[in-house]
Short mmCIF file of C-alpha atoms and ligand atoms in Angstrom, two decimals:
data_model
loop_
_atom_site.label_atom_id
_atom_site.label_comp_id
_atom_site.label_asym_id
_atom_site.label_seq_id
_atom_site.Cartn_x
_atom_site.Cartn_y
_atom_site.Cartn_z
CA UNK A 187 323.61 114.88 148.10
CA UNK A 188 320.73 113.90 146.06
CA UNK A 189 321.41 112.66 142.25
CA UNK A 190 319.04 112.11 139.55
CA UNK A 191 319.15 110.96 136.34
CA UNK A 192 317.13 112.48 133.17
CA UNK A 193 315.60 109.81 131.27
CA UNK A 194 313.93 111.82 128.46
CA UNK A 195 313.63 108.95 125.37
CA UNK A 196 311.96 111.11 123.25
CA UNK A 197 311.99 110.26 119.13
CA UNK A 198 313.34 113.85 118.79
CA UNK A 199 316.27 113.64 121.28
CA UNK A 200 317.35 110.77 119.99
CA UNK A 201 318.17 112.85 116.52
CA UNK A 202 320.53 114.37 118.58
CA UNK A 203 321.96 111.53 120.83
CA UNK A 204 322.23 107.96 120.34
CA UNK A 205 321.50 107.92 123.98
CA UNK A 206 318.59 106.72 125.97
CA UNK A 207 319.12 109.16 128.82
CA UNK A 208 318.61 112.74 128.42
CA UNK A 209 322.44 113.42 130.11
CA UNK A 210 323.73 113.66 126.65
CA UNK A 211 320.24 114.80 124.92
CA UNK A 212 320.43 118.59 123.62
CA UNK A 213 316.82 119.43 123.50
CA UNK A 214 313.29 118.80 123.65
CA UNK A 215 310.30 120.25 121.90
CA UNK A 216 306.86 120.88 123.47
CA UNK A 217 303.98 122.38 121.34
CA UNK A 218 306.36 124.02 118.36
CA UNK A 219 308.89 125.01 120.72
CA UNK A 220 313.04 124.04 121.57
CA UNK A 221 314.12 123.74 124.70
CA UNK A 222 317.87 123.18 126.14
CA UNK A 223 318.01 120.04 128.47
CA UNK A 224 320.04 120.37 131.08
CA UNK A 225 320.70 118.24 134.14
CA UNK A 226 317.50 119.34 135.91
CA UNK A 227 315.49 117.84 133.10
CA UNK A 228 313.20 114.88 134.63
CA UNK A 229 310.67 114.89 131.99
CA UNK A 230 309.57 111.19 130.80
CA UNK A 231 308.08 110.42 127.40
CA UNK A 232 304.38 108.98 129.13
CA UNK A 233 304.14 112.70 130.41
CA UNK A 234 305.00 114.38 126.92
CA UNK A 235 302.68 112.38 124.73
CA UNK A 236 300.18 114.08 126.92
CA UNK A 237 300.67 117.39 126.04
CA UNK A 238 299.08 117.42 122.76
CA UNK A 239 295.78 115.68 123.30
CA UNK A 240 294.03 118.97 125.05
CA UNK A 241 291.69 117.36 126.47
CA UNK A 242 289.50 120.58 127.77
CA UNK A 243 289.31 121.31 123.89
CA UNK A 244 287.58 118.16 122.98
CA UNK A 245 283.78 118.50 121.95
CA UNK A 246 282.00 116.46 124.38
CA UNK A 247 284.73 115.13 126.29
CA UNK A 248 283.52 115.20 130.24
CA UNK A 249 286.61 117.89 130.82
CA UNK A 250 285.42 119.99 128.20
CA UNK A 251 281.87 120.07 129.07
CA UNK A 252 282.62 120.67 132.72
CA UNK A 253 284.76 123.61 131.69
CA UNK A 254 281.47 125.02 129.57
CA UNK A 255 279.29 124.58 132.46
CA UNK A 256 281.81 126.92 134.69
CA UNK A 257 282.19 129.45 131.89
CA UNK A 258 278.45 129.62 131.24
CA UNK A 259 277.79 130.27 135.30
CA UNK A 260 280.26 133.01 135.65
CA UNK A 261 279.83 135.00 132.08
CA UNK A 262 276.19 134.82 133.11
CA UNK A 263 277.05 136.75 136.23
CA UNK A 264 279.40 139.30 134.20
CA UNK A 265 279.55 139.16 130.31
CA UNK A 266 282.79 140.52 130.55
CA UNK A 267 284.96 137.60 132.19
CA UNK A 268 287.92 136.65 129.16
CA UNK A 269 287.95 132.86 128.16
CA UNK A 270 291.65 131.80 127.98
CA UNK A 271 292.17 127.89 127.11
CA UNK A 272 295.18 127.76 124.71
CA UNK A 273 298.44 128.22 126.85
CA UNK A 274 301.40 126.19 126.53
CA UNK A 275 302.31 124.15 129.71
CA UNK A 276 306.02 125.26 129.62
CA UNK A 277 306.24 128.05 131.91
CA UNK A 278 309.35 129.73 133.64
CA UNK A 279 309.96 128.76 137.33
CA UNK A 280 309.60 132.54 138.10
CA UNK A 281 305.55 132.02 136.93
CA UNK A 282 304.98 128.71 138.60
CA UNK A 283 306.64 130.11 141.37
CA UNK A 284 308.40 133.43 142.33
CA UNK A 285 305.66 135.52 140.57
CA UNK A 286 303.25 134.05 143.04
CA UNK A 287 305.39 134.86 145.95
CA UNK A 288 306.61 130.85 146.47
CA UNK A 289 309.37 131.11 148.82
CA UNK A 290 312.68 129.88 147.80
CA UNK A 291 312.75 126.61 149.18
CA UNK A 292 308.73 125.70 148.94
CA UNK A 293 308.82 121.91 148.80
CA UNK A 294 306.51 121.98 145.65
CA UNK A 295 309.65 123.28 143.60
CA UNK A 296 311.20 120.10 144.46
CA UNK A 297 311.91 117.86 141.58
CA UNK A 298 310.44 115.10 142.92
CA UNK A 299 307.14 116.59 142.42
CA UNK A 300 307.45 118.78 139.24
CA UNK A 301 307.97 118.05 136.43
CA UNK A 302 311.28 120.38 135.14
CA UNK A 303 311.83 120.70 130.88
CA UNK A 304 315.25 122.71 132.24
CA UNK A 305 316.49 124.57 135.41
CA UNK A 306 313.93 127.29 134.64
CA UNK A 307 311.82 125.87 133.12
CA UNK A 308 308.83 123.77 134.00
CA UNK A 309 305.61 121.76 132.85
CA UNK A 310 302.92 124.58 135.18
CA UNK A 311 302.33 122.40 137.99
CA UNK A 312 298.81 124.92 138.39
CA UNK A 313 296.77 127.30 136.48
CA UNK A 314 297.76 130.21 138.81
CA UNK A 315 301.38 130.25 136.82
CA UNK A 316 299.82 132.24 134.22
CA UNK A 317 298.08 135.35 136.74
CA UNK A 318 301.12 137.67 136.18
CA UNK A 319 300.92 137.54 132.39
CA UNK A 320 297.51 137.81 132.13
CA UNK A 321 297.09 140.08 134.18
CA UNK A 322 299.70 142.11 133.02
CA UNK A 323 298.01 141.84 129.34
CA UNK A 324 294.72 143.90 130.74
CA UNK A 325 292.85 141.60 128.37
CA UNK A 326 289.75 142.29 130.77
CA UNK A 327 289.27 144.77 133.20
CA UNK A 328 286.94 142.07 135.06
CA UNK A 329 288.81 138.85 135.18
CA UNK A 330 289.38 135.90 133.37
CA UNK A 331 288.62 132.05 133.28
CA UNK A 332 291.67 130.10 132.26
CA UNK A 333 291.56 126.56 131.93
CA UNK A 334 294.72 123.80 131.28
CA UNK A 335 296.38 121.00 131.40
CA UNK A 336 298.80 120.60 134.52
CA UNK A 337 301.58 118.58 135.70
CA UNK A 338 302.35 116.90 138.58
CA UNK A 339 304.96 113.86 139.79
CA UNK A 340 302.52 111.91 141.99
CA UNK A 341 301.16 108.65 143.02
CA UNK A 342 299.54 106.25 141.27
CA UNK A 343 295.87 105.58 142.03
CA UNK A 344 292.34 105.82 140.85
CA UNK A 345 292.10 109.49 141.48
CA UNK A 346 295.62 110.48 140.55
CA UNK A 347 297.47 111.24 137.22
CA UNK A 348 300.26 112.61 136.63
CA UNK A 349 298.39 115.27 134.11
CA UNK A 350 295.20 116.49 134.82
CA UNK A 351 292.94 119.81 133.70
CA UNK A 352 292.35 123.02 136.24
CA UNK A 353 290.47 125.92 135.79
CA UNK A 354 291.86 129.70 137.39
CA UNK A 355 289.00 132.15 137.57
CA UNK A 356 289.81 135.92 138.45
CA UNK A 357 287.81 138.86 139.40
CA UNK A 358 289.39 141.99 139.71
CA UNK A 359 287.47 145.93 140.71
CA UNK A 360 288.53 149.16 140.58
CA UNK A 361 289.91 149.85 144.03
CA UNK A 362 287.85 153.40 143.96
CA UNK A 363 285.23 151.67 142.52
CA UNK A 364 284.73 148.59 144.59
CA UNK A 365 281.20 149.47 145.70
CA UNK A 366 279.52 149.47 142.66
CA UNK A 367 281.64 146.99 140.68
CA UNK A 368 281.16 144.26 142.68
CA UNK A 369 277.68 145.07 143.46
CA UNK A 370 277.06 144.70 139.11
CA UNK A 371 277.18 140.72 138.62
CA UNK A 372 274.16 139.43 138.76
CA UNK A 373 274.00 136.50 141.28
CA UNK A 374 270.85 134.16 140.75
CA UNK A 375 269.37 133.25 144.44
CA UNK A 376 271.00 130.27 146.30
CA UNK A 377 267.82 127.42 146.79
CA UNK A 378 265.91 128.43 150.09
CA UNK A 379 267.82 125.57 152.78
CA UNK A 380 270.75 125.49 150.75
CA UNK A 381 273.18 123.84 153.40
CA UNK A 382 276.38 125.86 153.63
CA UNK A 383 278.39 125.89 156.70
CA UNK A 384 280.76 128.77 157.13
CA UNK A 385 282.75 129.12 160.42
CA UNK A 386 285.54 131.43 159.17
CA UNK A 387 283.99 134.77 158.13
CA UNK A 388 285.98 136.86 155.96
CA UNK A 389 289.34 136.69 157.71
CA UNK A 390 291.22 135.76 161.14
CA UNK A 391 293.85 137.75 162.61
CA UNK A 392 295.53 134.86 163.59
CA UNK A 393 295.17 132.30 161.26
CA UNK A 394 293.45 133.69 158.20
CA UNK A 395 294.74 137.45 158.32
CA UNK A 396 293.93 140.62 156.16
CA UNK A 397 296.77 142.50 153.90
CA UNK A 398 298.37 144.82 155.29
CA UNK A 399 297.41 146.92 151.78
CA UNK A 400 294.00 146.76 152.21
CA UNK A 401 291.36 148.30 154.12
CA UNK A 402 289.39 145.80 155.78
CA UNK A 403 286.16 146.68 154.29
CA UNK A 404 287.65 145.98 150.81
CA UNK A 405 288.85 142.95 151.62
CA UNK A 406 285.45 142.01 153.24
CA UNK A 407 283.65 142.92 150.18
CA UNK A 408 286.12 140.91 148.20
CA UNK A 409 286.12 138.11 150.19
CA UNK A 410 282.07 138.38 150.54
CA UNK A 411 282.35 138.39 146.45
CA UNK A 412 284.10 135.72 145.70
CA UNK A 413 282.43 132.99 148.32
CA UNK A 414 278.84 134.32 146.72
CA UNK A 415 280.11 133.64 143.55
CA UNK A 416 281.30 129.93 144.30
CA UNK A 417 278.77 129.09 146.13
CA UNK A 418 276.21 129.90 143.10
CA UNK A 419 278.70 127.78 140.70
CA UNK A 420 278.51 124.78 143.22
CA UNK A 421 274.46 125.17 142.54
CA UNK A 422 274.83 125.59 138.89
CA UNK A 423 276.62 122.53 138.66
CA UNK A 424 275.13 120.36 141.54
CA UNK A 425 272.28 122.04 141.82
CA UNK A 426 269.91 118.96 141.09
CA UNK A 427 271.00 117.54 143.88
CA UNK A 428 268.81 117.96 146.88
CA UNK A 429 271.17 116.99 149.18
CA UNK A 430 273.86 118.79 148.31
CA UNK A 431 275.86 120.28 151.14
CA UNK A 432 279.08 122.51 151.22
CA UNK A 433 281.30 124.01 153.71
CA UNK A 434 284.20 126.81 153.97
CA UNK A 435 287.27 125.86 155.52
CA UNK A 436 290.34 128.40 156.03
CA UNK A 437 293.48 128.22 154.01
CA UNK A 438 296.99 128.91 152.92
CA UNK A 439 298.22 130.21 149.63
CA UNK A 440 301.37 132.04 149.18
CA UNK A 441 299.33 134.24 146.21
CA UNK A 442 296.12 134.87 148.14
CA UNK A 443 295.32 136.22 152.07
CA UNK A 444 292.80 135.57 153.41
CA UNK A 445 291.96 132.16 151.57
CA UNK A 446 289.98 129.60 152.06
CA UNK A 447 289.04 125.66 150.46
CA UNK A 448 285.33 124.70 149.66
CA UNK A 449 284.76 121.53 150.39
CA UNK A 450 281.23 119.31 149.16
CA UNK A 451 279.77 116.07 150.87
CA UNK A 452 280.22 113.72 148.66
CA UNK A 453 279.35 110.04 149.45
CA UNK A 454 279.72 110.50 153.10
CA UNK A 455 282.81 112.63 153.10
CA UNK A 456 284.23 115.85 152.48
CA UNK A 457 285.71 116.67 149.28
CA UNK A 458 287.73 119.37 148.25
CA UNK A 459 286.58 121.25 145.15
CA UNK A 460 288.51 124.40 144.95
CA UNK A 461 291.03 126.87 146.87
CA UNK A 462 290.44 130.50 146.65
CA UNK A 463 291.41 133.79 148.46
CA UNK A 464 291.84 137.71 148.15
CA UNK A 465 295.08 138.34 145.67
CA UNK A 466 297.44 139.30 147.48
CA UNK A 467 298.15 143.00 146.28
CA UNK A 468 301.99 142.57 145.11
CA UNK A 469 301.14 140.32 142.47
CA UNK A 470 298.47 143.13 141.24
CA UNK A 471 300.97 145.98 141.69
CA UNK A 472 304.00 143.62 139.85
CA UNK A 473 301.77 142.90 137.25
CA UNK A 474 300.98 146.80 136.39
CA UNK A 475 297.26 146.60 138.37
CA UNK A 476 298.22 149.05 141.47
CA UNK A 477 294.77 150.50 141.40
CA UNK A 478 292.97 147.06 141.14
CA UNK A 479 291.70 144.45 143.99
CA UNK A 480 290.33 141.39 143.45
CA UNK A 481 290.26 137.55 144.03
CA UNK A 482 291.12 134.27 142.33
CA UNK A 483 290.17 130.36 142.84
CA UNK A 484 291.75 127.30 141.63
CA UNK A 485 289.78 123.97 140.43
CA UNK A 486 290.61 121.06 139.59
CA UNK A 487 288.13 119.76 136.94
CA UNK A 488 288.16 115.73 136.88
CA UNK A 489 287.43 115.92 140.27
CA UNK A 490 284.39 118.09 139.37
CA UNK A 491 283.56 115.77 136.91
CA UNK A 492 284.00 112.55 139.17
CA UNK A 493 281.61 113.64 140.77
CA UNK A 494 279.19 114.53 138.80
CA UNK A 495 279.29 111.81 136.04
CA UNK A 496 279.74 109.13 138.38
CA UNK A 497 283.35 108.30 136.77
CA UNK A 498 284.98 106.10 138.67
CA UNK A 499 289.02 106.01 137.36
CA UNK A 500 291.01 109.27 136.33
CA UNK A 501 292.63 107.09 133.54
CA UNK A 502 289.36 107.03 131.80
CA UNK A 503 289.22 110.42 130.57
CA UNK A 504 292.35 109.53 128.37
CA UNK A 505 290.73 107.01 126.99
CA UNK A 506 290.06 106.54 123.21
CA UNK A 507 287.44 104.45 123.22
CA UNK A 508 284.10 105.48 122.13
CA UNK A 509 282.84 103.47 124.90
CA UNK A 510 283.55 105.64 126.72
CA UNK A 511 283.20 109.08 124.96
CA UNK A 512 280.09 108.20 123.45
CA UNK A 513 278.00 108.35 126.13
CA UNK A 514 278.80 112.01 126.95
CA UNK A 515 277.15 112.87 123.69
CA UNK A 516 274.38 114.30 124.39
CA UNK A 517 275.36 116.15 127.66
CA UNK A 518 273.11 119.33 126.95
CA UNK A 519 269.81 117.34 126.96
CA UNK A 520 270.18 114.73 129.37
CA UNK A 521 271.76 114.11 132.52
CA UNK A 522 274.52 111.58 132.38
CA UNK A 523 276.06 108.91 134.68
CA UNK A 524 278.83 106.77 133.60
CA UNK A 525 277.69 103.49 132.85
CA UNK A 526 280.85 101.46 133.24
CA UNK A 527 281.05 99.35 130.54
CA UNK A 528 283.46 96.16 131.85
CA UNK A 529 286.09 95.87 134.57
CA UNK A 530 288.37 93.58 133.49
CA UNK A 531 290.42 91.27 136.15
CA UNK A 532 293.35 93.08 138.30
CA UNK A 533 296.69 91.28 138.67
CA UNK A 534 298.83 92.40 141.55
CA UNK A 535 302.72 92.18 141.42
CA UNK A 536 305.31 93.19 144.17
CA UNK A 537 308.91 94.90 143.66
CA UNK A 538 310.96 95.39 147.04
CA UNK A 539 314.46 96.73 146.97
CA UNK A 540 317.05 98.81 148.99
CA UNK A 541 316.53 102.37 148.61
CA UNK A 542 319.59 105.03 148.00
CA UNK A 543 319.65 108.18 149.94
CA UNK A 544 317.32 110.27 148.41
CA UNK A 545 314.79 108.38 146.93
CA UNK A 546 311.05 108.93 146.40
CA UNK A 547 308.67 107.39 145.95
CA UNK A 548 307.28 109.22 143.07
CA UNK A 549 310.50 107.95 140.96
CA UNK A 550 309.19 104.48 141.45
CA UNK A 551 305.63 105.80 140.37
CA UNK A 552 307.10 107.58 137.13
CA UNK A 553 309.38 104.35 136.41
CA UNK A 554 305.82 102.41 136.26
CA UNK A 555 303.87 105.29 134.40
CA UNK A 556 306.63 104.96 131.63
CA UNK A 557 306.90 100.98 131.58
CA UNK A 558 302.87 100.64 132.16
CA UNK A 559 301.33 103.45 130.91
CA UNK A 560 297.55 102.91 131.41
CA UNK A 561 297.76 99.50 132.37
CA UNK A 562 298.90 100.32 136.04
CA UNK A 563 295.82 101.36 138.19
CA UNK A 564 297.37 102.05 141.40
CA UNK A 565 300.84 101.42 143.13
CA UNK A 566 300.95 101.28 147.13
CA UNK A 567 303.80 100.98 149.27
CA UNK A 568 303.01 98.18 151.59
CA UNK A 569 306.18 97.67 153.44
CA UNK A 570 309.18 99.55 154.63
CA UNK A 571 311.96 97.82 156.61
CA UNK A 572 314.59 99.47 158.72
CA UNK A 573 317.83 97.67 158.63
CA UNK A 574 319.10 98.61 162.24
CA UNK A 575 322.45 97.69 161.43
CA UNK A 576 323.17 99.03 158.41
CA UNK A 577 320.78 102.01 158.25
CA UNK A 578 318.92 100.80 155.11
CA UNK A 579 315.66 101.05 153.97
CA UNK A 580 313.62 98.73 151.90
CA UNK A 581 310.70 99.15 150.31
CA UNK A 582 308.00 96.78 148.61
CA UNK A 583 305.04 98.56 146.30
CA UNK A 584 302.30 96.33 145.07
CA UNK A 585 301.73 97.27 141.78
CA UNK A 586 298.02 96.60 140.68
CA UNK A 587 297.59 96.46 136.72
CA UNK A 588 294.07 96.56 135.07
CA UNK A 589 293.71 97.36 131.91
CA UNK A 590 290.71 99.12 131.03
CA UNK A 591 289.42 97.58 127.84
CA UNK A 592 290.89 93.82 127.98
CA UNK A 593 291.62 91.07 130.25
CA UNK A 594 295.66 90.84 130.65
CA UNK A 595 297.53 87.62 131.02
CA UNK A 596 299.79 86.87 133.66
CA UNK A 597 302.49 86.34 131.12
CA UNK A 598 301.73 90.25 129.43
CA UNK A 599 301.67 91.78 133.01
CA UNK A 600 305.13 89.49 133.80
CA UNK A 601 307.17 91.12 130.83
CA UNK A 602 305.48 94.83 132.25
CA UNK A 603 307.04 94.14 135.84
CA UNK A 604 310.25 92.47 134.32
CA UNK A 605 310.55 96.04 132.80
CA UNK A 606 309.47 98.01 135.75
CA UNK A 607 312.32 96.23 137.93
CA UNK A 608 314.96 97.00 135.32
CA UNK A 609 314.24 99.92 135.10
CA UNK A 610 313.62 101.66 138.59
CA UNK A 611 317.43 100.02 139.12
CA UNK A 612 318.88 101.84 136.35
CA UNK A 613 317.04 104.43 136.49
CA UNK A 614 316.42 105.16 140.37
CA UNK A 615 319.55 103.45 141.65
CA UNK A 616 317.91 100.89 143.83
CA UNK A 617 318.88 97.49 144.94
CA UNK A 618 316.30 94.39 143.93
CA UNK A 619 315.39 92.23 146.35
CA UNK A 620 314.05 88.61 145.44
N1 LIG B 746 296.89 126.92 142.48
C1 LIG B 746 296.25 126.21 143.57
C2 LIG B 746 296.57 124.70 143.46
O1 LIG B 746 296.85 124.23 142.41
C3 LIG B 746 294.77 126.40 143.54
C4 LIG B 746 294.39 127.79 143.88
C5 LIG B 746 294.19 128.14 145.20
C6 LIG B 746 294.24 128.76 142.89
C7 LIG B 746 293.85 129.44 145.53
C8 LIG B 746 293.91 130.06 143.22
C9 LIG B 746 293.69 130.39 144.56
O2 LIG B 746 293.77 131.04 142.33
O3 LIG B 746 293.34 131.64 144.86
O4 LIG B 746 296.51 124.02 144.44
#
């Protein structure tokens, strides 16, 4: 059986514990609030300092003005939509999860990819974790936009971070009133030649099927709905672009049927911007909406702005330095691209060890997070060794660090690793090798 170790090191555990580990902690707090630790808690300190900084709340900051953008497009098309940005991240596992019909044993409730405060109790791994309550709070009877940060145990590379910023966006109509609700936003004409491929229609028996609680030509004018309405936000953001190109692939949410991915050329390949899809009907009826329909999409916003600032590493947008910020000053006059402003020499090292049953490789990545912070651009694994005999594996992961504002010696980057290696033995249980 699988055994993990908490290794919360918070300041305010430690009032309770003399501890380092969380096994003997009593509690943590996140944004003015106590929770219990328990032996499900896997939180680390690198992902807590996060919480705080907000970054979809800070003027000018790329996340926030990305956020604007989508809020402008869609209140434009209904005045109506309710802005939600102030959650906090610490949801129950029944709104991460069972709310949105997540079976039992869906690998994302695994703790090797979420982050858990307690054993019900979690930092929302996605904006979605909040439909139920809002819902339920009839704040709008036309949808919302909610936007946060969210938290996921994941690699380490240029485009992934353990916290990063979504936005949910929900449209719900009168069921008896479907017609002329949805026929009320106001949609501003694609470009003539705007290049959208869409092979899947507006469901598949098979593969992309209907709800059984709705009558296919609701669900059709749902579905029709909500693709109209992304596609005109992919314009309103991209729109400058000549070339811009999208297409519509099908599928799977547990919260949404039929549902679909829209995907952007980007550079020569197809990049997913958002998943979407017609809510599935419980969810409404749970939530006290039995006489609503409606449909929801999911973002992810560094992506969005990635792409459209030209910003080439996702640790950037935690970044203090008015180097950086500065130059999304004035966003509302000017089109920006990132002008990269040094990139300062990598320096690769390599840990190998024996793994124990159950390890993953996201406990090596969190291990570095917490003994690099910033300074570790991406980790890969480039070896794994079968021992035939024994049944062991090995591992090696080349850890590249780069700092983003300074050159780092060999000797600075030596006492990081010497750290790293201590630490993913204690920590994750494995045997060094070399
Ligand atoms: N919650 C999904 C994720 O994080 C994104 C998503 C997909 C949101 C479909 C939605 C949706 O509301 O309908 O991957």
């Amino acid at each position: 059986m699988r055994m993990r170790m908490t290794w919360l090191v918070l300041p305010q555990i430690r009032r309770h514990s003399t501890a380092t580990s969380t096994s003997t902690s009593t509690s943590t707090r996140i944004l003015g609030a106590t929770f219990p630790t328990d032996a499900a808690t896997n939180l680390s300190a690198s992902v807590l300092e996060r919480i705080p900084r907000r970054l979809h709340k800070v003027p000018n900051h790329p996340i926030a003005i990305i956020k604007e953008r989508i809020e402008d497009y869609f209140v434009k098309t209904n005045q109506n939509y309710k802005i939600v940005d102030s959650l906090s991240p610490a949801v129950s596992t029944t709104q991460n999860f069972d709310q949105l019909l997540f079976d039992k044993d869906h690998s994302s409730r695994s703790p090797s990819d979420t982050y858990y405060v307690n054993k019900d109790t979690v930092l929302r791994t996605h904006t979605s974790a909040h439909q139920s309550e809002v819902l339920a709070g009839k704040q709008s009877n036309v949808g919302y936009l909610l936007t946060a940060d969210v938290y996921r145990r994941d690699e380490i590379d240029l485009s992934h971070y353990p916290v990063f910023h979504q936005m949910e966006g929900i449209r719900i109509f009168d069921r008896k009133a479907l017609l002329s609700e949805s026929s009320a936003d106001t949609f501003a004409p694609l470009p003539k030649g705007a290049k959208i491929t869409d092979p899947t229609g507006l469901s598949n028996p098979e593969t992309n099927p209907l709800q059984v609680a709705h009558a296919q030509k609701d669900s059709e004018l749902v579905a029709l709905h909500l693709k109209r309405a992304l596609e005109g936000l992919v314009w309103h953001l991209f729109g400058s672009d000549k070339n811009l190109e999208i297409r519509w692939i099908e599928a799977y949410f547990p919260f949404t049927s039929p549902s679909w991915e829209m995907e952007v050329m980007y550079q020569g390949k197809w990049l997913e911007l958002l998943g979407c899809g017609v809510i599935q009907q419980k969810i409404l009826d749970d939530s006290g909406n039995p006489d609503k329909i409606g449909w929801a999409f999911g973002l992810g916003l560094e992506r969005i702005a990635m792409v459209m600032f030209g910003i080439p590493d996702i640790r950037l947008f935690w970044s203090q330095d008015s180097r950086f910020l500065s130059q999304f000053e004035n966003h509302t006059t000017k089109q920006i691209t990132f002008q990269p402003y040094s990139k300062y020499p990598a320096c690769y090292k390599d840990v190998s060890f024996w793994c124990p049953d159950g390890f993953h490789d996201n406990d090596m990545f969190e291990v570095v997070r917490d003994m690099a912070g910033d300074l570790a651009e991406d980790v890969a694994l480039i070896d794994t060794f079968k021992n035939p005999k024994t049944g062991r594996t090995s591992k090696c992961f080349r850890i590249n660090y780069r700092s983003m504002d300074r050159t780092l010696s060999n000797e600075d980057v030596d006492i990081i690793q010497d750290k790293v290696r201590e630490e993913v033995a204690r920590r994750c249980g494995v045997e060094l090798r070399g």
